[in-house]
Coordinates of C-alpha atoms in Angstrom, one line a residue:
Chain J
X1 CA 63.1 9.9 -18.2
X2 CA 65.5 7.3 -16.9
X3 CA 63.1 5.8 -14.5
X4 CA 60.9 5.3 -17.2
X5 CA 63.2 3.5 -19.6
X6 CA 63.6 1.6 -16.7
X7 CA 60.4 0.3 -15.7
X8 CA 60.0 -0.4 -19.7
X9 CA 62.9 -2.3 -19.9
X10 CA 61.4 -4.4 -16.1
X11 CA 64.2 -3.3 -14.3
X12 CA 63.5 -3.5 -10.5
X13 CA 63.5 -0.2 -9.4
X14 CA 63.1 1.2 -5.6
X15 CA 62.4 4.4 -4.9
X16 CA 63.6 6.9 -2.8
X17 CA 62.6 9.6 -1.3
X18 CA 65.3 12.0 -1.7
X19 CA 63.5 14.9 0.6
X20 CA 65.2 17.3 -2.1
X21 CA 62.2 20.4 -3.2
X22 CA 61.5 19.0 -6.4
X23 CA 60.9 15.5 -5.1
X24 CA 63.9 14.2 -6.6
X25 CA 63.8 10.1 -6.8
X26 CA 67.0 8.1 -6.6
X27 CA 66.6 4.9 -8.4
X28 CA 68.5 2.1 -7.7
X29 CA 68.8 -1.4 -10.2
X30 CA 70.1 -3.7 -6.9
X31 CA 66.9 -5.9 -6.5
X32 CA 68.1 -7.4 -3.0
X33 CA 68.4 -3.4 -2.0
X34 CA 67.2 -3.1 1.4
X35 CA 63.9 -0.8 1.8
X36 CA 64.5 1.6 4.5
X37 CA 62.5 4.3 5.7
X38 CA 63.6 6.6 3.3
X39 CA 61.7 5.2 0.9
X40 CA 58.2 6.1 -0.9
X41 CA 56.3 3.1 -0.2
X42 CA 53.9 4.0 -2.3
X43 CA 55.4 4.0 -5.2
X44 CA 57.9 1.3 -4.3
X45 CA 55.2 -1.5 -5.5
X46 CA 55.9 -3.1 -8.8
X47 CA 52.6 -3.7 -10.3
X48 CA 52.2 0.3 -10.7
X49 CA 55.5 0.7 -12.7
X50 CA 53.9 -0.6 -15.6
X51 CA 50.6 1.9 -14.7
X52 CA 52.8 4.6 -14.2
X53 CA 54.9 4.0 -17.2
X54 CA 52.0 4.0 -19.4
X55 CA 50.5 7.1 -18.3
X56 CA 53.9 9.3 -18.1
X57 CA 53.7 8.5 -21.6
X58 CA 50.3 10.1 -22.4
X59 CA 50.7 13.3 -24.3
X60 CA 48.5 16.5 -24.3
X61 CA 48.8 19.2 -26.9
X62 CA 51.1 22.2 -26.0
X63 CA 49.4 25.6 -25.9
X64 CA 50.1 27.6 -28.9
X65 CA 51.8 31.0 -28.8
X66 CA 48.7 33.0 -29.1
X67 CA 47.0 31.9 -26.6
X68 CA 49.8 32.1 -23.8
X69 CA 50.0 36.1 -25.3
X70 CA 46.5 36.6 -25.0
X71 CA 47.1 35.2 -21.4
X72 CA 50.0 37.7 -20.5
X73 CA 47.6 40.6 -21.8
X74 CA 44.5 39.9 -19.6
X75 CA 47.2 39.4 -16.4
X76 CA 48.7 42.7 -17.5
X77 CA 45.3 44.1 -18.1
X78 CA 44.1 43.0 -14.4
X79 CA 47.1 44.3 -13.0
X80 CA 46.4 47.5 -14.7
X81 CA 42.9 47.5 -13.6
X82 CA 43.8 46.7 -9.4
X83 CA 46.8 49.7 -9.1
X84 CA 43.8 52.1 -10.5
X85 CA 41.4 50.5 -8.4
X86 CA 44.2 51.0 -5.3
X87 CA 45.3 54.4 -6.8
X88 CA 41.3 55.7 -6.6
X89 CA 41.4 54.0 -2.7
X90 CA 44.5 55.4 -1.7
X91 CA 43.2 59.4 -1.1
X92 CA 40.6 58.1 1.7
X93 CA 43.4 55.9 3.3
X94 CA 46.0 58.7 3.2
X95 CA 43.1 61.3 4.7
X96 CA 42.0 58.8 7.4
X97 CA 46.0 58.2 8.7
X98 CA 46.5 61.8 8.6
X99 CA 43.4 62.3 10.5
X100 CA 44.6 60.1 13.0
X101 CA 48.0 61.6 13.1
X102 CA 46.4 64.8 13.8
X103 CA 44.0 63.4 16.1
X104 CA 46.5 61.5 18.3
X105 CA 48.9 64.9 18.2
X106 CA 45.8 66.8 19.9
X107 CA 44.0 64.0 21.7
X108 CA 43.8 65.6 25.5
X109 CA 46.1 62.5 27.9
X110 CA 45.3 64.3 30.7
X111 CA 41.7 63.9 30.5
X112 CA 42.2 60.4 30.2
X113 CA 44.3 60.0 32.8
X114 CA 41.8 62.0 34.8
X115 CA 39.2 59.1 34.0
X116 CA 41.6 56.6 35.0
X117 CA 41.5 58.0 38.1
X118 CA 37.8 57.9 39.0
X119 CA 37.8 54.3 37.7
X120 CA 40.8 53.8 39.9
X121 CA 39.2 55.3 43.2
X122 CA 35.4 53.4 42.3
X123 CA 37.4 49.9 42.2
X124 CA 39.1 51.2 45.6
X125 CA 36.1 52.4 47.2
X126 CA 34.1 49.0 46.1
X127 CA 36.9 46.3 46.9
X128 CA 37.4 47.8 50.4
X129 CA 33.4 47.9 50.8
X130 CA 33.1 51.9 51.2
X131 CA 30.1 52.4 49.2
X132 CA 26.5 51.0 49.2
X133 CA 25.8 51.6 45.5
X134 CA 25.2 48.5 44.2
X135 CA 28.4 47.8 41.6
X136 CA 26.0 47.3 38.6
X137 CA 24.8 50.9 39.5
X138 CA 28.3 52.2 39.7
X139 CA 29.2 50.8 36.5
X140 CA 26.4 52.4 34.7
X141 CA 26.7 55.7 36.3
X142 CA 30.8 55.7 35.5
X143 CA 30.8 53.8 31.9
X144 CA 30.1 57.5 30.0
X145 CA 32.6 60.0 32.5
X146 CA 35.7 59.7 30.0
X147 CA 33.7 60.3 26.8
X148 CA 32.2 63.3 28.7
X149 CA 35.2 64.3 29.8
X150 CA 37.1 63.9 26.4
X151 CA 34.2 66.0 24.9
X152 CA 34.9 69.0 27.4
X153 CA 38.8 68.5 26.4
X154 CA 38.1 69.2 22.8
X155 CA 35.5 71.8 22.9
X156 CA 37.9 73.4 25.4
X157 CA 40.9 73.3 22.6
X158 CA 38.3 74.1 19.9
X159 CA 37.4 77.0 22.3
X160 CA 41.4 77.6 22.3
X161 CA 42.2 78.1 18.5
X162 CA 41.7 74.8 17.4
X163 CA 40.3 76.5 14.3
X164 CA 44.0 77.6 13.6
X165 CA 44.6 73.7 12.9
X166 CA 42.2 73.8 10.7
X167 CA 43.8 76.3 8.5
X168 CA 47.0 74.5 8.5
X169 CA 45.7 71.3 7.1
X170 CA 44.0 69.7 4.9
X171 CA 41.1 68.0 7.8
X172 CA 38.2 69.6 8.7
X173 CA 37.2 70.5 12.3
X174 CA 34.5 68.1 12.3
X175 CA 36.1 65.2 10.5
X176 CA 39.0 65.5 13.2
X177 CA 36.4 66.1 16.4
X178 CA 34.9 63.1 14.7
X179 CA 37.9 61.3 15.2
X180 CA 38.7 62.6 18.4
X181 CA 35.8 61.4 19.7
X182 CA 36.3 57.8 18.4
X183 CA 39.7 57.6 20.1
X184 CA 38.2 58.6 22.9
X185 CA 35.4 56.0 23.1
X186 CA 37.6 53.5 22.1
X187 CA 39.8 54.2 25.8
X188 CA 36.2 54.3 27.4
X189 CA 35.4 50.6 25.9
X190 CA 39.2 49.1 27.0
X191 CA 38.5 51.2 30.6
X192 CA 34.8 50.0 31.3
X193 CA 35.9 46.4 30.1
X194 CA 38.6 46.5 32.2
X195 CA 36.7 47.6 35.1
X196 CA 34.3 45.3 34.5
X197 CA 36.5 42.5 35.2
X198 CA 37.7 44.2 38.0
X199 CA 34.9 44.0 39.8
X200 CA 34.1 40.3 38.7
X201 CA 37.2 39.4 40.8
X202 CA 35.5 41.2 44.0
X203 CA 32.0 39.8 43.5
X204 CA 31.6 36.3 41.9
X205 CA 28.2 37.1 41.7
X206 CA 28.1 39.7 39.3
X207 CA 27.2 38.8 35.7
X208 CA 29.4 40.0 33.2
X209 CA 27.3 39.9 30.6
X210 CA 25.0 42.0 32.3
X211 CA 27.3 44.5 33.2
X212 CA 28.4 44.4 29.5
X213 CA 25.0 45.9 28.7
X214 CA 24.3 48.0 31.8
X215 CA 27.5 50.0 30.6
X216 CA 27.1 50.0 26.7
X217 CA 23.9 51.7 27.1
X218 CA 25.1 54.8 28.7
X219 CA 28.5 54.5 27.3
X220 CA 26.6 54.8 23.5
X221 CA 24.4 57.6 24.8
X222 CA 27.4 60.0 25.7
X223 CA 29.3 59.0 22.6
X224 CA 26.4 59.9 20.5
X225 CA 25.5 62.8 22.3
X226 CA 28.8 63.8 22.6
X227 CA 29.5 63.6 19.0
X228 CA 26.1 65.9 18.0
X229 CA 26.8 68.7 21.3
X230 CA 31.1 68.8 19.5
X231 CA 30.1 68.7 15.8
X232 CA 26.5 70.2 15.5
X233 CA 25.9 72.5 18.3
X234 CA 29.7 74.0 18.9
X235 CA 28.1 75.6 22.3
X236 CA 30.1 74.7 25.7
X237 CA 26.5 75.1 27.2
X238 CA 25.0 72.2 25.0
X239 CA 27.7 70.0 26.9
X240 CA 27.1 71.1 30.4
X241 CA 23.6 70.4 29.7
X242 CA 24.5 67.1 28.5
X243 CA 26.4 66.6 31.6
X244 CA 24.1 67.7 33.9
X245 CA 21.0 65.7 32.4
X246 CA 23.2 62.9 32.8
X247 CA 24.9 63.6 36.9
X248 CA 21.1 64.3 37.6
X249 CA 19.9 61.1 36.4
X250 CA 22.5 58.9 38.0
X251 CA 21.5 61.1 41.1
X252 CA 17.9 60.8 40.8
X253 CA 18.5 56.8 40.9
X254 CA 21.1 56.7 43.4
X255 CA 18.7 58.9 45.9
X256 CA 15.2 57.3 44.5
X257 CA 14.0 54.3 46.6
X258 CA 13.7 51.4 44.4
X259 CA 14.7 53.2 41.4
X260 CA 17.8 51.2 41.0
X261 CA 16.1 48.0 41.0
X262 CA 13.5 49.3 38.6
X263 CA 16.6 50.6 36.2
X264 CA 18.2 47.0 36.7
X265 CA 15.3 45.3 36.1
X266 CA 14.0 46.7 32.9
X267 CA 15.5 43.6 31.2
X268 CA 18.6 42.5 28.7
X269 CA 16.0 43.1 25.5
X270 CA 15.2 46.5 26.3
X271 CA 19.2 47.1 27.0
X272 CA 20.2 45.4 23.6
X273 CA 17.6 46.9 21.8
X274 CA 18.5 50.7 23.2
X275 CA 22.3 49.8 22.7
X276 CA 21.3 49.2 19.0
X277 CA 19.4 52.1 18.0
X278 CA 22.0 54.2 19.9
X279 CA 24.5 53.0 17.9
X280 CA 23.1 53.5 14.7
X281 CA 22.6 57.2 15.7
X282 CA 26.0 57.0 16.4
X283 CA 27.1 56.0 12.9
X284 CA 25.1 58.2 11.3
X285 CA 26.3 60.7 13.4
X286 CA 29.9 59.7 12.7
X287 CA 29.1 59.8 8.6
X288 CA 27.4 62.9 8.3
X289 CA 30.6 64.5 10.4
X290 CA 33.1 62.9 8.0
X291 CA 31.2 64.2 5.1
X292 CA 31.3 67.8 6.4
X293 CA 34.1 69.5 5.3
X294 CA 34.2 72.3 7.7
X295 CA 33.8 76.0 6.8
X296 CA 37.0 77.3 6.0
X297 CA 39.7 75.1 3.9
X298 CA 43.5 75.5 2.9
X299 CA 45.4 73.4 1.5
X300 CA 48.3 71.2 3.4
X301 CA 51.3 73.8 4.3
X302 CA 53.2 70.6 5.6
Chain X
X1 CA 69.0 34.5 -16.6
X2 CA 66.5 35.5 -13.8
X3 CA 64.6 33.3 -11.6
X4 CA 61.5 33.3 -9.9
X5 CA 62.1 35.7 -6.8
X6 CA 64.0 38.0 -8.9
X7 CA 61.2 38.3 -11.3
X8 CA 58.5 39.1 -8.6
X9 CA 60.6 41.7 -6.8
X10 CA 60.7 43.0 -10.4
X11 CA 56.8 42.8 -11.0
X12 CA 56.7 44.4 -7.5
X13 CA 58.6 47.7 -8.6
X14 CA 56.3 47.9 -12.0
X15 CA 57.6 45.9 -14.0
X16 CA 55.2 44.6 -16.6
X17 CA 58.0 42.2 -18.7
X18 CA 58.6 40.5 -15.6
X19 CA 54.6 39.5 -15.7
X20 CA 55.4 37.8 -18.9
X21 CA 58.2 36.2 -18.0
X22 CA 56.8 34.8 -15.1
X23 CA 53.6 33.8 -17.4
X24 CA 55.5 32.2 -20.7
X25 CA 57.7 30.2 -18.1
X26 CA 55.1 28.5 -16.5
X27 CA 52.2 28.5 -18.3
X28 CA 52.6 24.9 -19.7
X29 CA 53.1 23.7 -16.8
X30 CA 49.7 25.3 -15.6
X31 CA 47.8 24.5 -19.1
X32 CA 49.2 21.2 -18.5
X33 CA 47.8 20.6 -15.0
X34 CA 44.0 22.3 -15.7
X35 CA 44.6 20.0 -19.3
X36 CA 45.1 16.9 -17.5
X37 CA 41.8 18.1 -15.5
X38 CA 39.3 19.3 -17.5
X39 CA 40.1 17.7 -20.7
X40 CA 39.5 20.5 -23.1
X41 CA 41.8 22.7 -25.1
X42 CA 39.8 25.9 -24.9
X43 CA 38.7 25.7 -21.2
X44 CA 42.0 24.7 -20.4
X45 CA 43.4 28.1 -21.6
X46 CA 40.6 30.0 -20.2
X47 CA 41.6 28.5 -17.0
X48 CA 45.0 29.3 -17.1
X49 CA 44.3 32.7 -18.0
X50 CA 42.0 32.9 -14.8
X51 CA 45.1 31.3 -12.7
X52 CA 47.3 33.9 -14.5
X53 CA 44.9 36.7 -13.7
X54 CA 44.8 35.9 -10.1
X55 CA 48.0 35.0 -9.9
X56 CA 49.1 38.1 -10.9
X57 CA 46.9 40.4 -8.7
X58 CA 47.8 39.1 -5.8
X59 CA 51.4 38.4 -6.0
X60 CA 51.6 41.4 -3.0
X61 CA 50.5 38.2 -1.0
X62 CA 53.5 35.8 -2.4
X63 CA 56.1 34.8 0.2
X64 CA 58.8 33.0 -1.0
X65 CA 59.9 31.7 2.7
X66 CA 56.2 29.7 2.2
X67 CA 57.4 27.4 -1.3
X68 CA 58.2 27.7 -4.4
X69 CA 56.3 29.9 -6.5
X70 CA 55.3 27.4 -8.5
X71 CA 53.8 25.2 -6.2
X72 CA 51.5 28.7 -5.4
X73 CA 50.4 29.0 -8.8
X74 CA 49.6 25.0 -9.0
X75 CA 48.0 26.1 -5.7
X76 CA 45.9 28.3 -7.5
X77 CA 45.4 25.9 -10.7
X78 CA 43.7 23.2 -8.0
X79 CA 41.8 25.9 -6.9
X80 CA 40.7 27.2 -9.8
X81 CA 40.0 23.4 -11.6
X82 CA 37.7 22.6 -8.3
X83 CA 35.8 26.0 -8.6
X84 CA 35.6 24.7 -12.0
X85 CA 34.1 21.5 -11.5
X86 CA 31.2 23.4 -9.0
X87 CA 30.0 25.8 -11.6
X88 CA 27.1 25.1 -13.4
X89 CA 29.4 26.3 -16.7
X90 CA 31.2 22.7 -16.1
X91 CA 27.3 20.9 -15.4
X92 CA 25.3 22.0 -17.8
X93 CA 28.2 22.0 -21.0
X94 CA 30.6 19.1 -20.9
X95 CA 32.7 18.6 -23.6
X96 CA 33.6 15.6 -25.5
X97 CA 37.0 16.3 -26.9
X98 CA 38.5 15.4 -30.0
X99 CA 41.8 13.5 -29.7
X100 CA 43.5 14.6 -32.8
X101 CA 44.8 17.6 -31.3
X102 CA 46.9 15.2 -29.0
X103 CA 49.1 13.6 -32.6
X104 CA 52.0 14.3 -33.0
X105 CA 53.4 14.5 -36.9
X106 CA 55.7 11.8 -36.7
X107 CA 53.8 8.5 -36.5
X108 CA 52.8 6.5 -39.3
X109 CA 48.9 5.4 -39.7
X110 CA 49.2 2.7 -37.4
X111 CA 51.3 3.9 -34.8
X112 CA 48.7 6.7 -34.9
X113 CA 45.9 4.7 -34.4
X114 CA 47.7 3.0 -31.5
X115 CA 48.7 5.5 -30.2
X116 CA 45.9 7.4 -30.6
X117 CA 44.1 4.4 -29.1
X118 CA 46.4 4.3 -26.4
X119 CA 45.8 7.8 -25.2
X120 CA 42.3 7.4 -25.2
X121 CA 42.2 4.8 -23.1
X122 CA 44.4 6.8 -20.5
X123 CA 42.1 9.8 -20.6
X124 CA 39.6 7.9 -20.1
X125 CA 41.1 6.0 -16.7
X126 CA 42.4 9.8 -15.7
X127 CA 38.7 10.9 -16.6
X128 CA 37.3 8.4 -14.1
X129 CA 39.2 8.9 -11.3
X130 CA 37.6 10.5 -8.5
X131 CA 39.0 14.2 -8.5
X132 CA 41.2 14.4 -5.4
X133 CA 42.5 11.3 -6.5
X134 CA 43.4 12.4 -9.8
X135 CA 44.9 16.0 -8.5
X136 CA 47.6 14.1 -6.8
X137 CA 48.2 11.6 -9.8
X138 CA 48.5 14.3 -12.2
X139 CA 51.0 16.6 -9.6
X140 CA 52.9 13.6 -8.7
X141 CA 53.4 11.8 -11.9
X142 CA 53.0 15.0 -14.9
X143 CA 54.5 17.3 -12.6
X144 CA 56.9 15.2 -10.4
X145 CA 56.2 17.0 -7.0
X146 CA 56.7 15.3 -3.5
X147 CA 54.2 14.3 -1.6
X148 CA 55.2 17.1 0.7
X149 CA 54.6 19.4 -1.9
X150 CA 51.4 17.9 -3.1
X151 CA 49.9 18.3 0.6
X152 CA 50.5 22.1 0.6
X153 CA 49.1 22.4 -2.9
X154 CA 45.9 20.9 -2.3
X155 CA 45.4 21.7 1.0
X156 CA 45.5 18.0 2.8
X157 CA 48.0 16.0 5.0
X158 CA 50.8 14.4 3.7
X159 CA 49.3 11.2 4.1
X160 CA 45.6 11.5 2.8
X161 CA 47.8 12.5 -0.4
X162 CA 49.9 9.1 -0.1
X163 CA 46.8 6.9 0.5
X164 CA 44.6 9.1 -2.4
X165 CA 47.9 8.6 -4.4
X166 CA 48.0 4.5 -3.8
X167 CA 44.1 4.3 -4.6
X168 CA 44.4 6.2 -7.5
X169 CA 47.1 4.3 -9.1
X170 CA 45.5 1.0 -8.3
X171 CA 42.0 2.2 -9.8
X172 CA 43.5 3.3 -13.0
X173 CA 45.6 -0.4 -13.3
X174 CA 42.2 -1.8 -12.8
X175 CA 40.5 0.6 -15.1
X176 CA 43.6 0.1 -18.0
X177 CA 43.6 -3.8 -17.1
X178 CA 40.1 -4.0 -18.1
X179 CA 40.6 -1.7 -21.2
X180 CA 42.9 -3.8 -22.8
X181 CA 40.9 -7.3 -21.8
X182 CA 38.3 -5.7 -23.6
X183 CA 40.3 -4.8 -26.7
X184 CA 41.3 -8.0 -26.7
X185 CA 38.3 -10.1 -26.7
X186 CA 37.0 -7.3 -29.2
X187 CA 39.7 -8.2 -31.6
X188 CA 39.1 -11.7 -30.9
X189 CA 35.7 -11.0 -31.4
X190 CA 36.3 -9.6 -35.4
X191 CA 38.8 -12.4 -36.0
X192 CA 36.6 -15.0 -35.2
X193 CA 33.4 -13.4 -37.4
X194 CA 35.9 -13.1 -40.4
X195 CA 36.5 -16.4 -39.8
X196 CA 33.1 -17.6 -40.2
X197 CA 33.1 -15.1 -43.1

């Protein structure tokens, strides 16, 4: 330690700050050295040389070989113990990409574009002031259509063969409708979001955090329903009937006097509260269809 | 010989001799930090075993573009020392240390007793320190890191290290000041009663 014999010998010493990794000090006898900016000012004061001196001379005892191998054991018996840990994780993580491989293979575009569509044409109509329906109204009566209408895509292809997949691959037709479903409600979120804001920009009035739970409401109900009528009842006429129930409510408060307000008016607590529960259903749904493992099962030919 | 990088890409494809190089090149350094903290031999290898541990499973997370690997695991040894100091393990259970440990073989008695004497007294200043305070004495002085360095480390600006750094020195040249005025008035003290004697 030069800078040590140094400051024991009371040699002036200035210190530099080098701006090397390590910190590296240049050290410098000429007392009359100028102290630029380069320097470390805080160690560059001579009463601490003889503090720092003393305590770079303080020694602690040196661990002994045993105890730095009982150290490299317990690392390499953690390390051990995370790749099993990741090895017993890795199965579910492989399943769920492959399940989303297979779902975004299958998922119906056309039925989303479809949706885009009819959001497309209800901004149009509503920005140039062709309908009366009050826009909260509109929002809550569109907010489920591309659920629904991903529901009828995938009952359709179920309908089609989609069994046949089924026996190709390791995923069950319920863990992959399951999927399906959640693809499809997460481009109903982005669309109904984005429409919402849409219409903020052609009514200043509108509260967005009301629409927010006008359209979750409906929005959970079709999911959830959606996702008992695909993995439960496997019947084309459970979804009709979940269609219909829902095109003859909207019309029932379109055509109903008052019956809008009433709707609108039932309060954000009764929304939030109906948003929650339908939710829940929804994840219980979701669980007990990723648990099912469908009736027939073949191992991966890929 | 290989270095640091080389060694985690190595750990990274599987190697398990490439966790114990990594571990018997820097575990002084380590021990010495969590030493210099807690002041006890056993908990100071307990910590650095912890440090090692967690050092080790999550190495996935090391990026050497970041800093040198081991300013991570002193990183992780501040860490590790603080979470120390906040458990009740460190409340309820602190441990005087014996000083012998500390001797080297090569003194004779008095030296030894000086020394010894000496080293005392310089635990004792470290001891007192406020910890923050003493974290960047220990890294700057023991461990010669820059300031730069010691920011990163513990997780504060550049200059809160500086000005903890300054404080902390001029605390422990009061605190040793006063140690050695009052060894010398207590030798003063014994010279004057044997006098009387």
């Amino acid at each position: 330690m030069q800078r040590k014999r140094n400051m024991e010998k009371g040699k002036t010493i200035i210190l530099h700050r080098s701006g090397t990794a390590d910190g590296g000090r240049v050290e410098n006898d000429d007392p009359e050295a100028h102290v630029g900016e380069g320097l470390v000012p805080e160690e560059n004061d001579a009463s601490f040389y003889g503090v720092i001196a003393r305590l770079q001379g303080h020694q602690i005892p040196a661990p002994t070989e045993r105890d730095i191998g009982i150290a490299v054991e317990e690392a390499i018996r953690a390390v051990r113990k995370r790749d099993a840990a990741v090895q017993a994780r890795a199965p579910f993580w492989n399943r769920t990409a492959e399940l989303l491989r297979v779902s975004f293979r299958y998922a119906d575009w056309t039925t989303m574009v479809y949706s885009l569509m009819i959001y497309a044409s209800a901004y149009y109509a509503v920005s140039l002031g062709a309908t009366t329906v009050p826009s909260y109204i509109l929002l809550f009566a569109l907010s489920p259509v591309p659920t629904l209408l991903g529901i009828r895509g995938f009952i359709r292809s179920r309908l089609n063969g989609l069994e046949e997949l089924e026996l190709s691959c390791k995923i069950s037709l319920p863990q992959m409708q399951a999927v399906k479903l959640f693809l499809y409600s997460v481009f109903n979120f982005a669309l109904n979001t984005g429409f919402a804001l849409m219409l903020l920009r052609t009514d200043s009035e509108l509260s967005l955090q009301r629409m927010f739970l006008y359209w979750c409401v409906p929005f959970l109900f079709s999911s959830a329903g959606g996702l008992a009528v695909a993995v439960y009842s496997k019947s084309v006429y459970s979804y009709y009937a979940l269609c219909g129930a829902w095109v003859a409510a909207m019309l029932c408060i379109v055509s109903t006097p008052g019956m809008a307000e009433r709707v609108l008016e039932l309060g954000t607590r009764v929304y939030g509260l109906t948003s929650a529960g339908l939710f829940l259903v929804m994840i219980v749904l979701s669980a007990a269809a990723f648990g099912r493992k469908g009736r027939i099962r073949v191992e991966s030919q890929h | 010989m290989l270095d640091d990088k080389q060694l985690i890409e190595e750990f990274r494809k599987g190697s398990e001799s490439a966790i114990e190089l990594l571990i018997k090149r820097h575990y002084d350094k380590v021990f010495a930090y969590i030493y210099r903290s807690t002041w006890d031999y056993h908990i100071a290898c307990d910590l650095s075993q912890t440090v090692f541990e967690r050092t080790v499973t999550g190495l996935g997370g090391y990026r050497s573009e970041r800093g040198a690997f081991l300013s991570w695991l002193l990183t992780i040894a501040v860490n590790t020392c603080r979470n120390y100091f906040r458990s009740s393990a460190f409340r309820t259970t602190r441990r005087q240390v014996a000083l012998d440990e500390t001797m080297s073989a090569d003194f004779n008695v008095v030296s030894l007793l000086e020394r010894k004497e000496e080293q005392a007294i310089i635990r004792n200043a470290l001891q007192e320190l406020p910890a923050l305070q003493r974290e960047v004495i220990i890294l700057r002085i023991y461990h010669e890191l820059a300031f730069k360095e010691i920011a990163e480390v513990t997780g504060s600006g550049e200059s809160t290290v500086k000005s903890r750094y300054r404080q902390g020195l001029s605390k422990l040249k009061k605190r040793l000041e006063r140690s050695e005025r009052d060894a010398a008035q207590e030798e003063h003290g014994e010279r004057e009663n044997n006098h009387f004697a």
